Coordinates of C-alpha atoms in Angstrom, one line a residue:
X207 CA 45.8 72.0 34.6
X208 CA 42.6 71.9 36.2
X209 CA 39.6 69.6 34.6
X210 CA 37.0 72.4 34.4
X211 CA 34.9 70.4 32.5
X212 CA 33.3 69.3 35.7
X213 CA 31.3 71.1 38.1
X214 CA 31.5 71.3 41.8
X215 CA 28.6 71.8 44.2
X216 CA 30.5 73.8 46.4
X217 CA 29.0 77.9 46.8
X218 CA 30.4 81.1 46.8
X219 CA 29.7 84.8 47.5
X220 CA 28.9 86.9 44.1
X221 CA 31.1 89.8 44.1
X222 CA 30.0 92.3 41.1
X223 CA 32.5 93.7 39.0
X224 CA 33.1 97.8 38.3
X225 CA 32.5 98.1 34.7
X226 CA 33.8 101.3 33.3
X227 CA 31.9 102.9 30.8
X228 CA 31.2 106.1 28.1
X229 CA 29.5 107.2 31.4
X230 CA 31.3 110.3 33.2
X231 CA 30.1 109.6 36.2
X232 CA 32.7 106.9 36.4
X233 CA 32.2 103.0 36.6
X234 CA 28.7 101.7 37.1
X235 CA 28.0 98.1 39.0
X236 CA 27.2 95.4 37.0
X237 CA 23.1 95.0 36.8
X238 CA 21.2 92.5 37.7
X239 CA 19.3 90.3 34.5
X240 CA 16.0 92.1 35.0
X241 CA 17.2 95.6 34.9
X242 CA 18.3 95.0 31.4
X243 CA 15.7 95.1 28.2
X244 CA 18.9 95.3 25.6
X245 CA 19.3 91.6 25.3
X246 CA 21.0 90.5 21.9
X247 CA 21.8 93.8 20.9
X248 CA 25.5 94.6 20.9
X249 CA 26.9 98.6 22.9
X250 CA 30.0 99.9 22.4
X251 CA 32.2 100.3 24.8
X252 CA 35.1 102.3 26.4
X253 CA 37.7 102.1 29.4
X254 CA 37.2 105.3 31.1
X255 CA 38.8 104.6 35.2
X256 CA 37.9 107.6 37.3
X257 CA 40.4 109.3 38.6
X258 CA 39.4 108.8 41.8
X259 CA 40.1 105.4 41.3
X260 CA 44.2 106.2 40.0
X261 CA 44.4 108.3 43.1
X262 CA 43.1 105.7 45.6
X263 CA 45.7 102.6 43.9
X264 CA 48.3 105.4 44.1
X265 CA 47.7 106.0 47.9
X266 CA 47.4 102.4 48.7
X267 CA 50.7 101.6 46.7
X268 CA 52.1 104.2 49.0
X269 CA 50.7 103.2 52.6
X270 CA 51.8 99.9 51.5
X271 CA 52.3 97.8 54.9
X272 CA 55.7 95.6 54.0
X273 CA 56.1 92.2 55.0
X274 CA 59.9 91.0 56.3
X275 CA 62.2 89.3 54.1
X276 CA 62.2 85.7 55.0
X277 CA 65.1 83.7 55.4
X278 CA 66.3 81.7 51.6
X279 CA 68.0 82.4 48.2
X280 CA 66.2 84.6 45.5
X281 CA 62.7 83.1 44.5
X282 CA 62.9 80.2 46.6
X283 CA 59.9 81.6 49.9
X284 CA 58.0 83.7 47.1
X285 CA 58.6 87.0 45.5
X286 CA 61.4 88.9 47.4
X287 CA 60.4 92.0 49.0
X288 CA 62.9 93.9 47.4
X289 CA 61.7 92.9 44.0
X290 CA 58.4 93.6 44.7
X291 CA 58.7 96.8 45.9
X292 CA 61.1 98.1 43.1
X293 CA 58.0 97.0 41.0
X294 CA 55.1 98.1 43.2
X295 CA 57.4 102.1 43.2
X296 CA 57.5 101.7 39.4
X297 CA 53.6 101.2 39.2
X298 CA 52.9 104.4 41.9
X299 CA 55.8 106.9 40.2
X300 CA 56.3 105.7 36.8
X301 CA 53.9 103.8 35.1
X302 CA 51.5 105.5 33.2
X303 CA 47.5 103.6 33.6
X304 CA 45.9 106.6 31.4
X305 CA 48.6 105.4 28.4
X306 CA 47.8 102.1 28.6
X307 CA 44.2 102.9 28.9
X308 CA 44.4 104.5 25.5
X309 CA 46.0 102.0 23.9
X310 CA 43.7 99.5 25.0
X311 CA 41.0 102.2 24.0
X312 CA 42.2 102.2 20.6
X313 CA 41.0 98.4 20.0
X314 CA 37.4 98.7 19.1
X315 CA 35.1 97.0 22.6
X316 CA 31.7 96.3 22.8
X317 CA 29.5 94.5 25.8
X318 CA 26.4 91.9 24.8
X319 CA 24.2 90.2 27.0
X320 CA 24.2 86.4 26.3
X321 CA 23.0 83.8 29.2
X322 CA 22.5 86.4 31.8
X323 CA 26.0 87.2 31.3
X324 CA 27.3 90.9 30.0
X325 CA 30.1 89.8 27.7
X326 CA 33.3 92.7 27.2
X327 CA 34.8 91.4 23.5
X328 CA 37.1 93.0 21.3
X329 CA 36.0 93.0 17.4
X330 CA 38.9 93.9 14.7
X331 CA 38.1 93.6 11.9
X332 CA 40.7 93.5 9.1
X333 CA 41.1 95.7 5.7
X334 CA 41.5 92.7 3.8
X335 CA 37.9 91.6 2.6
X336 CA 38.3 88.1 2.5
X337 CA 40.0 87.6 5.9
X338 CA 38.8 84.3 8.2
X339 CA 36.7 85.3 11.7
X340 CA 38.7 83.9 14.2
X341 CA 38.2 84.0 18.5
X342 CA 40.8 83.9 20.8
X343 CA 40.3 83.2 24.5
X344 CA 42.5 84.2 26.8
X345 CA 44.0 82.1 30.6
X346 CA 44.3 82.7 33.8
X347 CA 45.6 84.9 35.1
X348 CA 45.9 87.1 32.3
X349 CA 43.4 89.0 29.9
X350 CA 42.1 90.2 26.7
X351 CA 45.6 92.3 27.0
X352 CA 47.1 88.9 26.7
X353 CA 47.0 89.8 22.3
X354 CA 47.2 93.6 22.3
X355 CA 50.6 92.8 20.5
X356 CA 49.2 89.6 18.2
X357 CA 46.3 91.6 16.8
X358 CA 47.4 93.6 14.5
X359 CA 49.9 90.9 12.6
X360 CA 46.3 88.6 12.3
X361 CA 44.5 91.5 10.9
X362 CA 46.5 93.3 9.0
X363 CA 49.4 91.1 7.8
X364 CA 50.3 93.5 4.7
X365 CA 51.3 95.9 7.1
X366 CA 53.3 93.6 8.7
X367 CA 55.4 91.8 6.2
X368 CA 52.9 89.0 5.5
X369 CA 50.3 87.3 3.5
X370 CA 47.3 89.7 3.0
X371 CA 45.2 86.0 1.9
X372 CA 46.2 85.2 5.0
X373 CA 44.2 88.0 7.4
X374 CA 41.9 87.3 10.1
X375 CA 38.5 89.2 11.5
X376 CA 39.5 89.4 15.6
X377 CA 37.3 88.9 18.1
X378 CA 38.5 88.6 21.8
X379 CA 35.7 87.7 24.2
X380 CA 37.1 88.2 27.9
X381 CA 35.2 84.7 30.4
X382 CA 32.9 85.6 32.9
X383 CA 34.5 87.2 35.9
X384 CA 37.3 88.1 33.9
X385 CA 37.9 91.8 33.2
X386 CA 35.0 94.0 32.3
X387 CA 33.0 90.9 31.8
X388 CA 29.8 90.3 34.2
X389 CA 31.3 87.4 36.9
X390 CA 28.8 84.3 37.5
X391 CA 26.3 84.5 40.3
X392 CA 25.9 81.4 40.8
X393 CA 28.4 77.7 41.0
X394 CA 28.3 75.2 37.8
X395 CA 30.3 77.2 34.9
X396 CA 32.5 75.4 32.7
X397 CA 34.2 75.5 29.3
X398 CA 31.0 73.9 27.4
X399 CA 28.8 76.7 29.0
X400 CA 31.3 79.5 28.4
X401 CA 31.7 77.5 24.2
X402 CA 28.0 78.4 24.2
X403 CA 28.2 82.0 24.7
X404 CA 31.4 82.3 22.5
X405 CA 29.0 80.5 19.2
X406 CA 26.1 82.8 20.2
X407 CA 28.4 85.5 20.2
X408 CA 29.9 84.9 16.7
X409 CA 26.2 84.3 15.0
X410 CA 25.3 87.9 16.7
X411 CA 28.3 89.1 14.5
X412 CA 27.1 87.9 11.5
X413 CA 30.0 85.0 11.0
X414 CA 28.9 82.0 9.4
X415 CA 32.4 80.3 9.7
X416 CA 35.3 80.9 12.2
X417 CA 38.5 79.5 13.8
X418 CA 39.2 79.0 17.4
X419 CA 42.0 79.8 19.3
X420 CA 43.3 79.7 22.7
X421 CA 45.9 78.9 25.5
X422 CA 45.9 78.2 29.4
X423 CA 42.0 78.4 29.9
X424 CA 41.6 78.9 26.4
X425 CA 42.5 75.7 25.7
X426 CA 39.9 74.0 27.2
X427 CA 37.1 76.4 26.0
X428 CA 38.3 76.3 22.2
X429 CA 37.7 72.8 22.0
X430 CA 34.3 73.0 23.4
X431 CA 33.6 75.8 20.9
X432 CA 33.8 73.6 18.0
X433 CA 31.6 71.1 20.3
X434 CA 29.2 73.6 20.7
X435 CA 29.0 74.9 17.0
X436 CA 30.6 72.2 14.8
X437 CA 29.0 73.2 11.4
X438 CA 31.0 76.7 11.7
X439 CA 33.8 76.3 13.2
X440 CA 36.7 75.4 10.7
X441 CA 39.8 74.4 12.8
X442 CA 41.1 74.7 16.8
X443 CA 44.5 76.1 17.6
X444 CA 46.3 75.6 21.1
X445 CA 48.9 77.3 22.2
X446 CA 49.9 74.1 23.7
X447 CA 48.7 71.2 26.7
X448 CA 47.7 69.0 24.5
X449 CA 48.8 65.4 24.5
X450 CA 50.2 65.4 28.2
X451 CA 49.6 61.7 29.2
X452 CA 47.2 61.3 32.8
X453 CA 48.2 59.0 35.3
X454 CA 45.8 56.5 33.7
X455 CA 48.0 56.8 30.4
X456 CA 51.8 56.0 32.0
X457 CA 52.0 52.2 31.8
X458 CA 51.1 52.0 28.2
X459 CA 53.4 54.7 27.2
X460 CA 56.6 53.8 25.1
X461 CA 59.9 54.2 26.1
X462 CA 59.9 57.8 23.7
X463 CA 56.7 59.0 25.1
X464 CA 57.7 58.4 29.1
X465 CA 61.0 59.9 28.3
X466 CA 58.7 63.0 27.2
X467 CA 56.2 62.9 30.0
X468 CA 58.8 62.7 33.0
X469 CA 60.5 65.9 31.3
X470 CA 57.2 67.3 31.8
X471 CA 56.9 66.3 35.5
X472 CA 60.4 67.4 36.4
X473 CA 59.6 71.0 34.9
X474 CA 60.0 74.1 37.3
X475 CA 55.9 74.9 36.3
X476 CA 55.0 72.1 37.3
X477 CA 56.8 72.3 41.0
X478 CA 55.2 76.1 41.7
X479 CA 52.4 77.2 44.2
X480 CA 49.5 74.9 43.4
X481 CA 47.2 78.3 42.7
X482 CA 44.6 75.1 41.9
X483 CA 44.3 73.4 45.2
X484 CA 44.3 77.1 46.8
X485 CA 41.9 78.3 44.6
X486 CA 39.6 75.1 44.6
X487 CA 39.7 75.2 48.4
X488 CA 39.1 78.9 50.0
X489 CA 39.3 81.7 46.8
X490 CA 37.0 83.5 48.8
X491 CA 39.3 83.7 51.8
X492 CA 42.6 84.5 49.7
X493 CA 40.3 87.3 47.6
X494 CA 40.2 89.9 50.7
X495 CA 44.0 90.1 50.5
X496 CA 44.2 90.5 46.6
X497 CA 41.2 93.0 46.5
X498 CA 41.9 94.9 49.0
X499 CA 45.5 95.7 48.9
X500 CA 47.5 95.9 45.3
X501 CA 51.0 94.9 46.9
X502 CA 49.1 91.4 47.1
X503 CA 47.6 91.0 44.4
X504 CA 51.0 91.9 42.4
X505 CA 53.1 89.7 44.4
X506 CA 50.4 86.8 43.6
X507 CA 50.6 87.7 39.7
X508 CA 54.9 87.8 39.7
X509 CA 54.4 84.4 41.6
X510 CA 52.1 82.9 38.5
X511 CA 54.3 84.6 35.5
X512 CA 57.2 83.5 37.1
X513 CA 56.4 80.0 37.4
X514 CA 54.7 79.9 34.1
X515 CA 58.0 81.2 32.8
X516 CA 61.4 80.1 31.7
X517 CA 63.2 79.2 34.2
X518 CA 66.0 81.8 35.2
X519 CA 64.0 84.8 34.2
X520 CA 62.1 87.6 36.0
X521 CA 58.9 88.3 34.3
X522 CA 59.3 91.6 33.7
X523 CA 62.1 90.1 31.8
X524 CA 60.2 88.1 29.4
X525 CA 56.8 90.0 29.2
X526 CA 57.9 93.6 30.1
X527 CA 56.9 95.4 33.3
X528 CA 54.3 97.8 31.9
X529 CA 52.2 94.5 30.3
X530 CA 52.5 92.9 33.3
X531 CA 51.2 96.3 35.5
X532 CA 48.2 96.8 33.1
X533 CA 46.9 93.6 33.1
X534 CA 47.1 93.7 37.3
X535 CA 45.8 97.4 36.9
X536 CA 43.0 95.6 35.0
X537 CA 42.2 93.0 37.8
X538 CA 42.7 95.8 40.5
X539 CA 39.9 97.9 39.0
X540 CA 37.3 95.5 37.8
X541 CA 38.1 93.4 40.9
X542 CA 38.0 90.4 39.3
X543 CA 41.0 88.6 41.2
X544 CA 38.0 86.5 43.0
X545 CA 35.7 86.1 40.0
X546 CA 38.3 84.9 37.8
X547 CA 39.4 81.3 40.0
X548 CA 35.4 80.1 39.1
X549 CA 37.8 77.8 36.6
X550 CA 39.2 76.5 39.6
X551 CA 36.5 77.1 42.4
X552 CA 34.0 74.8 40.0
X553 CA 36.4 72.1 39.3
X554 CA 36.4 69.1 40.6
X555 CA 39.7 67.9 39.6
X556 CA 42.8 67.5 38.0
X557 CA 42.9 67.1 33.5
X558 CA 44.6 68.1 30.7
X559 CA 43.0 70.1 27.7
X560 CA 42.0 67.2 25.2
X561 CA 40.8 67.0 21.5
X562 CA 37.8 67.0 19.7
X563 CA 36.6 65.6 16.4
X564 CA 34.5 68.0 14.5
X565 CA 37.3 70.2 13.1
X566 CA 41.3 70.5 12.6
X567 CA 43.4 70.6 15.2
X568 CA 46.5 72.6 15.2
X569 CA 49.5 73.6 18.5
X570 CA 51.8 76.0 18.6
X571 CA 54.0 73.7 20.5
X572 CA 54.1 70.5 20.1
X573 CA 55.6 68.0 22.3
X574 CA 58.4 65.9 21.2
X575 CA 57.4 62.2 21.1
X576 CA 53.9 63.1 22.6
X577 CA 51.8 63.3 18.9
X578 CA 50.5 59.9 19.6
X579 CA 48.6 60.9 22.8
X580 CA 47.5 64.2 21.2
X581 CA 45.8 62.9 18.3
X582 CA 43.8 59.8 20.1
X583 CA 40.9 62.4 20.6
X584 CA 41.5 64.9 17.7
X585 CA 42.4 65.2 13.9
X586 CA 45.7 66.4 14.2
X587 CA 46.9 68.3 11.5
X588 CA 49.5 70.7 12.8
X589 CA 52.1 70.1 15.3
X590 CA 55.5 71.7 14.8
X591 CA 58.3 71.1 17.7
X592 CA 60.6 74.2 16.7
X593 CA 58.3 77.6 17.6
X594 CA 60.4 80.1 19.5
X595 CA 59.0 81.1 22.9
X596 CA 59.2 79.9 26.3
X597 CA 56.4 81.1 28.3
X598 CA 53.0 79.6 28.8
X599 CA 52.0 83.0 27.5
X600 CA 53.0 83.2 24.2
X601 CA 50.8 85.6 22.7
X602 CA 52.9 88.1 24.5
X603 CA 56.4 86.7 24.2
X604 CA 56.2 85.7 20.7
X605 CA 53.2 87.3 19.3
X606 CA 55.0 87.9 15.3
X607 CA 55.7 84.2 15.1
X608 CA 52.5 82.8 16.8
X609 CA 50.6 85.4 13.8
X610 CA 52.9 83.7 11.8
X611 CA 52.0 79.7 12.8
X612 CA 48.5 80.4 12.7
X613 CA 48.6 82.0 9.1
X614 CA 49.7 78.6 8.6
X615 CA 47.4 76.2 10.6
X616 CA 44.2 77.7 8.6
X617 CA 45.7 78.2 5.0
X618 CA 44.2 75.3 4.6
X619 CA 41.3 75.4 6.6
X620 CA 39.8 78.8 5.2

């Protein structure tokens, strides 16, 4: 994991994001601060692609110039081409963007203008009266389509088998230069800056107390949300990361503990394409390929969601093929596979999401014999080492139990 609590001084070219609108006309560019007079007030909003858009992926998909199959076994020199272009004939023939579109659609969205920043969020709220406001932040590289399945077991749990008491208010911000969300213009984001437009965000909603969730980037940006707004926020919940000993922690671990971090080191995630270094180094230079031709930028997402998977699977597998499609779909037509590294790009090193000390802490996976390191820097209340799931994301493996562990984690809390 990167430290993305630190800022770089390094630069980088802005590149504006299509935002599709209510507008027939088709996707508008993203406008510059002093063109907009609506700040603080919150627009609805709704996916509408143009056609022309479809038609041109299609075509590209179709011209698609194929790379040779390099010598090795399966995985072992990237995705292999015949993998990828079963996938990439399923995404032109088969696959179906104006279904997913719709479903997606049916979530209600809204935009906001916090920071200089337009800010794309989801807001469900649940039938149950009493339920608990709670903001999940997506990683990289995924997006707010990372909990299309998980919302509807947090908001309405009576419809699906569980505690109505238990229901939770959703709101699902996507990070600057992630999906429909306006990309920074300028270096110096991090998690503490992104915290502060997630507890503007809630107070514009009207929520006086809320829970914080969040995995991969997420995180790192829950924590600081509770940093940033510690008389609301009631309780953090990681899908996992935390308690990973740093270098500087291995020669005062015990025998249990190094037993558990050099499992960690010998795991396949942690021997993939280092999208950090590449990304910290030249994301402009590796953006032209990913932006301008789909093939790449799906090869570079099976790479990830492999990697970030169990080992032995596909991803399509694990995730299913058309999730994994929409939420490249979603990058291809926002162009956002550049804007989204920033977490990288203004990083200045290598760290591990860490605790904080103004509210509960709660994982969805803990680490066996790791609770000591976890809870140096947190109040750790919740850390149970039997949760199904494999993949780093969970929300979409296991999105019934993760419902199910957080109904849990903030019982207590609400």
């Amino acid at each position: 994991m990167t430290d993305i609590t630190a800022q770089a001084t390094s630069t980088t070219t802005h590149q504006d994001v299509a935002v599709a609108s209510t507008e027939p006309a088709g996707p508008a560019r993203a406008s510059s601060p002093s063109s907009r007079g609506d700040a603080g007030l919150v627009r609805p909003f709704r996916i509408a692609i143009p056609q022309r858009e479809v038609d041109d992926l299609n075509d590209r998909l179709a011209r698609t110039r194929w790379s040779r199959q390099l010598p090795g076994a399966g995985w072992e020199r990237g995705v292999p081409v015949e993998h990828l272009r079963e996938v990439a004939e399923y995404w032109r023939d088969t696959y179906d963007w104006r279904a997913q579109e719709a479903r997606l659609n049916a979530f209600p969205q809204f935009m906001t203008r916090i920071d200089g920043q337009d800010i794309h969020f989801l807001h469900v709220r649940s039938p149950e009266p009493d339920a608990l406001p709670v903001v999940l932040t997506h990683g990289w590289p995924n997006s707010f389509l990372e909990f299309a399945d998980l919302i509807g077991p947090l908001t309405d749990p009576r419809a699906h088998g569980g505690d109505p008491d238990q229901a939770f208010h959703v709101v699902v911000p996507s990070p600057p230069g992630f999906g429909f969300s306006e990309p920074p213009r300028e270096t110096g984001w991090n998690v503490a800056r992104v915290a502060g437009l997630w507890a503007e965000l809630m107070s514009r909603l009207g929520y006086e107390r809320y829970g914080v969730q969040g995995g991969d980037l997420g995180a790192y940006i829950a924590p600081a949300v509770a940093e940033a707004d510690p008389g609301r926020v009631v309780g953090v919940y990681l899908i996992g990361g935390l308690g990973i000993p740093s270098e500087e922690d291995v020669p005062g671990l015990t025998e249990e503990e190094h037993k558990a971090y050099s499992a960690i080191m010998d795991a396949d995630w942690m021997h993939g394409t280092d999208h950090h270094a590449l990304l910290r180094a030249a994301p402009q230079s590796f953006a032209y390929g990913w932006e301008d031709s789909p093939v790449g930028g799906l090869a570079w997402m099976l790479q990830k969601l492999k990697e970030f998977g169990p080992a032995g699977t596909v991803p399509e597998d694990v995730l299913g093929r058309d999730a994994i499609l929409t939420n490249t779909s979603l990058y291809w037509f926002t162009g956002t596979f550049g804007s989204s590294s920033w977490p990288m790009y203004d990083s200045t090193g290598i760290g591990w999401p860490q605790g904080q000390r103004h509210a509960p802490t709660g994982v969805y996976h803990g680490i066996p014999g790791l609770r000591r390191i976890a809870q140096r820097d947190c109040d750790l209340v919740h850390w149970p080492l039997d949760n199904p799931g494999e993949h780093h994301f969970i929300a979409m493996e296991q999105p019934a139990p993760l419902a199910a562990d957080m109904a849990t984690f903030f019982a207590a809390l609400r």
